[in-house]
C-alpha cells in the first residue's frame, strides 16, 4: 500500500468550501489552502465531490506541489447534510480511493476544531445553525441542525427569510421601509433581474430561484444596517435569542466550555445576553482544522489495522 504523505481537511459548508493541506507528519504546519463554492449535500453528492476535488487540486497548486495519487492522501471531511442518511450514503459511495478517509457532519468538524478534540460545546452559525456538545464520557448531544427552511434557527438563511418578509411588507405598505429593505431589494435585483425596474417583479423573480444559500446572502444587509434600521436590529436580536435557547438546551449544566463559531458569530455576539457572553470561550481553531483531526484519525486507524496481526 502506498504511504500517506499529505493530510487534507475539508470544511464543506452551504456557502463556501475550504480545504487545508499539510504534510502527514506535520499537521500543525499548513502548506496551503483553497476555497470554492458551497458543497452542502442538499445539492447532491456528485456536485459536492466536484467542488471538493477542484479545491483539493487548487490547494496543491497553491502550495507549488503536483497533485499526487489520491492513495497518498488522508482526507477528513466535515460537510453539511451528512446527518441525512441517504445523502451520506450517496456521498460515501462517490468517494475517490483516498489512502484514508473519515467523514462527519460539518458541525462535528467545527466542534473538533473549536476545542482541539477535547470535551466542549459549540454553536456554529453561518448559512445554517447547529449546536453540538461532547462531554468527558464521550456522550454527544446535538441541538438544531434540522435544515432549511424549518430549522437552523438564528442562521444566515433564517435571518435572510425574515429580511425578505419585512421587504415584502414594506413594498405593500404594511411596514416601514428603511435602509435594510433598500439593500435587500438591491441585492435581489443584482442577482437575477438587473433590467427590471418594478421592485415587486424583481423580488418575485428572485424568490422563484432562491435556495438556502441565497437567503443566507441576505443576512449581509441585516448585519450592515443593524445600527440604522430597527427592523435589521430586531432580526439580529431574534437570532441571538435563538442561540441562547440552543446553548441552554445543549449544555443545561453549563459546565462545558462553549465556543461560538461560523461566519455570523462575531456579528451576533454583541446581541447575546450577558450570562451567555460570559460563558463563551474563543475557539482554538476552525472546522477545517477539525477536519484535519478527522484526517489524522483516519490515518492513525489505517496504521493500526496494518500493524495488527
CSV table of C-alpha atoms in Angstrom, one decimal:
chain,number,residue,atom,x,y,z
A,1,UNK,CA,0.0,0.0,0.0
A,2,UNK,CA,1.3,3.5,-0.9
A,3,UNK,CA,2.4,5.6,2.0
A,4,UNK,CA,0.3,8.6,3.1
A,5,UNK,CA,2.2,11.8,2.5
A,6,UNK,CA,-0.4,14.5,3.0
A,7,UNK,CA,-3.4,15.4,5.2
A,8,UNK,CA,-6.3,17.3,3.8
A,9,UNK,CA,-9.1,18.9,6.0
A,10,UNK,CA,-12.3,19.8,4.1
A,11,UNK,CA,-14.9,22.1,5.6
A,12,UNK,CA,-17.9,21.7,3.3
A,13,UNK,CA,-20.5,24.4,4.2
A,14,UNK,CA,-23.6,25.7,2.5
A,15,UNK,CA,-21.9,28.9,1.2
A,16,UNK,CA,-18.2,28.0,1.0
A,17,UNK,CA,-15.9,25.0,0.8
A,18,UNK,CA,-12.5,25.3,2.5
A,19,UNK,CA,-9.6,22.9,2.0
A,20,UNK,CA,-6.5,22.9,4.2
A,21,UNK,CA,-3.3,21.0,3.2
A,22,UNK,CA,-0.5,19.8,5.5
A,23,UNK,CA,2.2,17.1,5.4
A,24,UNK,CA,1.2,13.8,7.1
A,25,UNK,CA,3.9,14.2,9.8
A,26,UNK,CA,3.3,17.9,10.4
A,27,UNK,CA,-0.4,18.6,10.8
A,28,UNK,CA,0.2,21.9,12.5
A,29,UNK,CA,2.2,23.3,9.6
A,30,UNK,CA,-0.2,24.4,6.9
A,31,UNK,CA,1.2,24.2,3.4
A,32,UNK,CA,-1.7,25.9,1.6
A,33,UNK,CA,-5.4,26.2,1.5
A,34,UNK,CA,-8.0,26.8,-1.2
A,35,UNK,CA,-11.7,27.6,-1.3
A,36,UNK,CA,-14.7,27.1,-3.6
A,37,UNK,CA,-18.5,27.3,-3.7
A,38,UNK,CA,-20.6,25.6,-1.1
A,39,UNK,CA,-20.7,21.8,-1.2
A,40,UNK,CA,-23.6,21.1,1.1
A,41,UNK,CA,-25.1,17.7,0.3
A,42,UNK,CA,-28.6,19.1,-0.3
A,43,UNK,CA,-27.3,19.9,-3.8
A,44,UNK,CA,-26.2,16.3,-4.5
A,45,UNK,CA,-23.2,14.1,-3.8
A,46,UNK,CA,-21.8,14.5,-7.3
A,47,UNK,CA,-21.6,18.3,-7.3
A,48,UNK,CA,-20.1,18.2,-3.8
A,49,UNK,CA,-17.3,15.9,-4.9
A,50,UNK,CA,-16.7,18.1,-8.0
A,51,UNK,CA,-16.3,21.2,-5.8
A,52,UNK,CA,-14.1,19.3,-3.2
A,53,UNK,CA,-11.9,17.8,-5.9
A,54,UNK,CA,-11.3,21.1,-7.6
A,55,UNK,CA,-10.4,22.7,-4.2
A,56,UNK,CA,-8.0,19.9,-3.4
A,57,UNK,CA,-6.3,20.4,-6.7
A,58,UNK,CA,-6.1,24.1,-6.1
A,59,UNK,CA,-4.6,23.7,-2.6
A,60,UNK,CA,-1.7,21.6,-4.1
A,61,UNK,CA,-1.3,24.2,-6.8
A,62,UNK,CA,-1.2,27.0,-4.2
A,63,UNK,CA,1.5,25.1,-2.3
A,64,UNK,CA,3.6,24.7,-5.5
A,65,UNK,CA,3.1,20.9,-5.5
A,66,UNK,CA,1.9,18.4,-8.1
A,67,UNK,CA,-1.3,16.6,-7.1
A,68,UNK,CA,-0.2,13.1,-6.0
A,69,UNK,CA,-2.2,9.9,-6.5
A,70,UNK,CA,-5.2,10.0,-4.2
A,71,UNK,CA,-3.9,6.9,-2.4
A,72,UNK,CA,-1.2,9.1,-0.8
A,73,UNK,CA,-3.8,11.4,0.8
A,74,UNK,CA,-5.6,11.1,4.2
A,75,UNK,CA,-8.7,13.2,4.0
A,76,UNK,CA,-11.0,14.4,6.7
A,77,UNK,CA,-14.3,16.0,5.6
A,78,UNK,CA,-16.9,17.9,7.7
A,79,UNK,CA,-19.8,18.5,5.3
A,80,UNK,CA,-23.3,20.0,5.7
A,81,UNK,CA,-26.0,17.4,5.3
A,82,UNK,CA,-24.0,14.3,6.3
A,83,UNK,CA,-26.5,13.8,9.1
A,84,UNK,CA,-29.1,12.8,6.4
A,85,UNK,CA,-28.7,9.1,5.9
A,86,UNK,CA,-29.3,8.9,2.2
A,87,UNK,CA,-27.2,11.9,1.4
A,88,UNK,CA,-24.4,10.4,3.5
A,89,UNK,CA,-24.6,7.1,1.7
A,90,UNK,CA,-24.5,8.7,-1.7
A,91,UNK,CA,-21.6,10.9,-0.8
A,92,UNK,CA,-19.6,8.0,0.6
A,93,UNK,CA,-20.3,5.9,-2.5
A,94,UNK,CA,-18.8,8.6,-4.7
A,95,UNK,CA,-15.6,9.0,-2.7
A,96,UNK,CA,-12.3,8.6,-4.5
A,97,UNK,CA,-9.9,5.9,-3.4
A,98,UNK,CA,-8.1,8.0,-0.8
A,99,UNK,CA,-5.5,6.3,1.3
A,100,UNK,CA,-7.6,7.1,4.4
A,101,UNK,CA,-10.9,8.9,4.7
A,102,UNK,CA,-13.2,10.0,7.6
A,103,UNK,CA,-16.4,12.0,7.0
A,104,UNK,CA,-18.6,13.7,9.5
A,105,UNK,CA,-21.3,16.4,9.6
A,106,UNK,CA,-19.8,19.9,9.4
A,107,UNK,CA,-20.9,20.6,13.0
A,108,UNK,CA,-18.7,17.7,14.3
A,109,UNK,CA,-15.7,19.2,12.5
A,110,UNK,CA,-16.4,22.6,14.0
A,111,UNK,CA,-16.6,21.1,17.5
A,112,UNK,CA,-13.3,19.2,17.0
A,113,UNK,CA,-11.6,22.4,15.8
A,114,UNK,CA,-13.1,24.6,18.5
A,115,UNK,CA,-11.8,22.5,21.4
A,116,UNK,CA,-8.9,20.7,19.7
A,117,UNK,CA,-10.7,17.4,20.1
A,118,UNK,CA,-11.4,17.8,23.8
A,119,UNK,CA,-14.8,17.9,25.6
A,120,UNK,CA,-16.8,21.0,25.0
A,121,UNK,CA,-19.7,22.6,23.2
A,122,UNK,CA,-20.0,24.7,20.1
A,123,UNK,CA,-22.7,26.6,18.3
A,124,UNK,CA,-21.9,27.1,14.6
A,125,UNK,CA,-23.9,29.9,13.0
A,126,UNK,CA,-23.4,30.6,9.3
A,127,UNK,CA,-25.7,29.6,6.4
A,128,UNK,CA,-27.2,27.1,8.8
A,129,UNK,CA,-27.0,26.6,12.5
A,130,UNK,CA,-26.2,23.6,14.7
A,131,UNK,CA,-25.1,23.1,18.3
A,132,UNK,CA,-23.0,20.1,19.3
A,133,UNK,CA,-21.5,19.1,22.7
A,134,UNK,CA,-19.4,16.2,23.8
A,135,UNK,CA,-18.8,15.6,27.5
A,136,UNK,CA,-15.9,13.9,29.3
A,137,UNK,CA,-17.5,10.5,28.8
A,138,UNK,CA,-17.7,10.9,25.1
A,139,UNK,CA,-21.5,11.4,25.1
A,140,UNK,CA,-22.7,13.7,22.2
A,141,UNK,CA,-25.7,16.0,22.2
A,142,UNK,CA,-27.0,17.8,19.1
A,143,UNK,CA,-29.3,20.8,19.0
A,144,UNK,CA,-31.0,22.1,15.9
A,145,UNK,CA,-29.2,21.4,12.6
A,146,UNK,CA,-32.6,20.5,11.3
A,147,UNK,CA,-32.0,22.2,8.0
A,148,UNK,CA,-33.7,24.9,5.9
A,149,UNK,CA,-36.4,26.1,6.0
A,150,UNK,CA,-37.9,24.5,9.2
A,151,UNK,CA,-34.7,24.5,11.3
A,152,UNK,CA,-31.3,26.2,11.6
A,153,UNK,CA,-32.8,28.9,13.8
A,154,UNK,CA,-30.8,32.1,14.1
A,155,UNK,CA,-28.8,31.2,11.0
A,156,UNK,CA,-28.0,33.4,8.0
A,157,UNK,CA,-30.8,31.8,6.0
A,158,UNK,CA,-33.2,32.3,8.9
A,159,UNK,CA,-32.2,36.0,9.1
A,160,UNK,CA,-32.5,36.3,5.3
A,161,UNK,CA,-36.0,34.9,5.3
A,162,UNK,CA,-37.1,37.5,7.8
A,163,UNK,CA,-35.4,40.3,5.9
A,164,UNK,CA,-37.3,39.3,2.8
A,165,UNK,CA,-40.5,39.1,4.7
A,166,UNK,CA,-40.0,42.6,6.0
A,167,UNK,CA,-39.2,43.8,2.5
A,168,UNK,CA,-42.4,42.3,1.2
A,169,UNK,CA,-44.4,44.1,3.9
A,170,UNK,CA,-42.6,47.3,3.2
A,171,UNK,CA,-43.4,47.1,-0.6
A,172,UNK,CA,-47.0,46.6,0.3
A,173,UNK,CA,-47.1,49.5,2.8
A,174,UNK,CA,-47.6,47.2,5.7
A,175,UNK,CA,-44.4,48.1,7.4
A,176,UNK,CA,-41.9,51.0,7.4
A,177,UNK,CA,-39.3,50.9,4.6
A,178,UNK,CA,-35.7,51.5,5.8
A,179,UNK,CA,-32.1,51.1,4.7
A,180,UNK,CA,-32.2,47.3,5.2
A,181,UNK,CA,-35.1,46.9,2.8
A,182,UNK,CA,-33.4,49.1,0.2
A,183,UNK,CA,-30.3,46.9,0.4
A,184,UNK,CA,-32.2,43.6,0.3
A,185,UNK,CA,-34.1,44.7,-2.8
A,186,UNK,CA,-31.0,45.9,-4.5
A,187,UNK,CA,-29.2,42.7,-3.8
A,188,UNK,CA,-32.1,40.6,-5.2
A,189,UNK,CA,-32.2,42.7,-8.3
A,190,UNK,CA,-28.5,42.4,-8.8
A,191,UNK,CA,-28.6,38.6,-8.6
A,192,UNK,CA,-31.5,37.9,-11.1
A,193,UNK,CA,-33.2,40.9,-12.5
A,194,UNK,CA,-31.0,43.9,-13.1
A,195,UNK,CA,-33.1,45.1,-16.0
A,196,UNK,CA,-36.4,45.2,-14.1
A,197,UNK,CA,-37.5,48.5,-12.7
A,198,UNK,CA,-40.5,47.1,-10.9
A,199,UNK,CA,-39.3,46.0,-7.4
A,200,UNK,CA,-42.2,43.6,-6.8
A,201,UNK,CA,-41.5,41.8,-10.1
A,202,UNK,CA,-37.7,41.7,-9.4
A,203,UNK,CA,-38.3,40.2,-5.9
A,204,UNK,CA,-40.7,37.6,-7.2
A,205,UNK,CA,-38.1,36.6,-9.8
A,206,UNK,CA,-35.5,36.2,-7.1
A,207,UNK,CA,-37.9,34.2,-4.8
A,208,UNK,CA,-38.6,31.8,-7.6
A,209,UNK,CA,-34.9,30.7,-7.7
A,210,UNK,CA,-33.9,31.3,-4.1
A,211,UNK,CA,-32.4,28.4,-2.1
A,212,UNK,CA,-30.9,28.4,1.4
A,213,UNK,CA,-27.6,29.9,0.3
A,214,UNK,CA,-29.4,32.8,-1.5
A,215,UNK,CA,-31.4,33.6,1.7
A,216,UNK,CA,-28.2,33.4,3.7
A,217,UNK,CA,-26.7,36.1,1.5
A,218,UNK,CA,-29.4,38.5,2.6
A,219,UNK,CA,-28.0,38.3,6.1
A,220,UNK,CA,-25.3,40.7,4.9
A,221,UNK,CA,-27.6,43.7,4.7
A,222,UNK,CA,-29.2,42.8,8.0
A,223,UNK,CA,-25.8,43.0,9.7
A,224,UNK,CA,-24.8,46.0,7.8
A,225,UNK,CA,-27.8,48.1,8.8
A,226,UNK,CA,-28.2,47.0,12.4
A,227,UNK,CA,-27.2,50.4,13.6
A,228,UNK,CA,-29.5,52.4,11.4
A,229,UNK,CA,-32.6,50.2,10.9
A,230,UNK,CA,-34.8,49.0,13.7
A,231,UNK,CA,-36.0,46.0,11.6
A,232,UNK,CA,-32.5,44.8,11.0
A,233,UNK,CA,-31.6,45.2,14.7
A,234,UNK,CA,-34.8,43.3,15.6
A,235,UNK,CA,-33.8,40.3,13.4
A,236,UNK,CA,-30.3,40.2,15.0
A,237,UNK,CA,-31.9,40.3,18.4
A,238,UNK,CA,-34.2,37.4,17.5
A,239,UNK,CA,-31.3,35.4,16.1
A,240,UNK,CA,-29.3,35.9,19.3
A,241,UNK,CA,-32.4,34.8,21.4
A,242,UNK,CA,-32.5,31.6,19.3
A,243,UNK,CA,-28.8,30.9,20.1
A,244,UNK,CA,-29.4,31.4,23.8
A,245,UNK,CA,-32.2,28.7,23.7
A,246,UNK,CA,-29.8,26.4,21.8
A,247,UNK,CA,-27.0,27.0,24.4
A,248,UNK,CA,-29.3,26.2,27.3
A,249,UNK,CA,-30.6,23.0,25.6
A,250,UNK,CA,-27.1,21.9,24.5
A,251,UNK,CA,-25.5,22.0,28.0
A,252,UNK,CA,-28.1,22.5,30.7
A,253,UNK,CA,-25.5,22.2,33.5
A,254,UNK,CA,-23.4,25.0,31.8
A,255,UNK,CA,-20.2,23.1,32.7
A,256,UNK,CA,-18.6,22.6,29.3
A,257,UNK,CA,-16.6,25.3,27.6
A,258,UNK,CA,-18.8,26.9,24.9
A,259,UNK,CA,-17.4,28.3,21.6
A,260,UNK,CA,-19.4,30.3,19.1
A,261,UNK,CA,-18.1,29.9,15.5
A,262,UNK,CA,-19.1,30.5,11.9
A,263,UNK,CA,-19.4,33.4,9.6
A,264,UNK,CA,-22.1,35.2,11.7
A,265,UNK,CA,-20.7,34.5,15.2
A,266,UNK,CA,-19.0,37.9,15.6
A,267,UNK,CA,-22.0,39.8,14.4
A,268,UNK,CA,-24.4,38.1,16.8
A,269,UNK,CA,-22.2,38.0,19.9
A,270,UNK,CA,-23.0,41.6,21.0
A,271,UNK,CA,-26.7,40.8,21.0
A,272,UNK,CA,-26.4,37.8,23.3
A,273,UNK,CA,-27.4,38.3,26.9
A,274,UNK,CA,-24.6,38.9,29.4
A,275,UNK,CA,-24.9,35.5,31.0
A,276,UNK,CA,-24.2,33.7,27.8
A,277,UNK,CA,-21.5,36.1,26.6
A,278,UNK,CA,-19.6,35.3,29.9
A,279,UNK,CA,-19.7,31.6,29.1
A,280,UNK,CA,-18.2,31.8,25.6
A,281,UNK,CA,-14.5,30.9,25.1
A,282,UNK,CA,-12.5,31.6,22.0
A,283,UNK,CA,-12.5,28.7,19.5
A,284,UNK,CA,-9.0,27.2,19.3
A,285,UNK,CA,-9.3,26.6,15.6
A,286,UNK,CA,-11.9,26.3,12.8
A,287,UNK,CA,-13.8,23.5,11.1
A,288,UNK,CA,-11.0,22.9,8.5
A,289,UNK,CA,-8.6,22.2,11.4
A,290,UNK,CA,-11.3,20.0,12.9
A,291,UNK,CA,-11.4,18.1,9.6
A,292,UNK,CA,-7.6,17.8,9.7
A,293,UNK,CA,-8.1,16.0,13.0
A,294,UNK,CA,-10.5,13.6,11.3
A,295,UNK,CA,-7.9,13.0,8.6
A,296,UNK,CA,-5.2,12.3,11.3
A,297,UNK,CA,-7.6,9.9,13.0
A,298,UNK,CA,-8.3,8.1,9.7
A,299,UNK,CA,-4.6,7.8,9.0
A,300,UNK,CA,-3.9,6.5,12.5
A,301,UNK,CA,-6.7,4.0,12.3
A,302,UNK,CA,-5.3,2.7,9.0
A,303,UNK,CA,-1.8,2.3,10.5
A,304,UNK,CA,-3.3,0.4,13.4
A,305,UNK,CA,-5.1,-2.0,11.1
A,306,UNK,CA,-2.0,-2.6,9.0
A,307,UNK,CA,0.2,-3.4,12.1
A,308,UNK,CA,-2.4,-5.6,13.8
A,309,UNK,CA,-1.8,-9.3,13.2
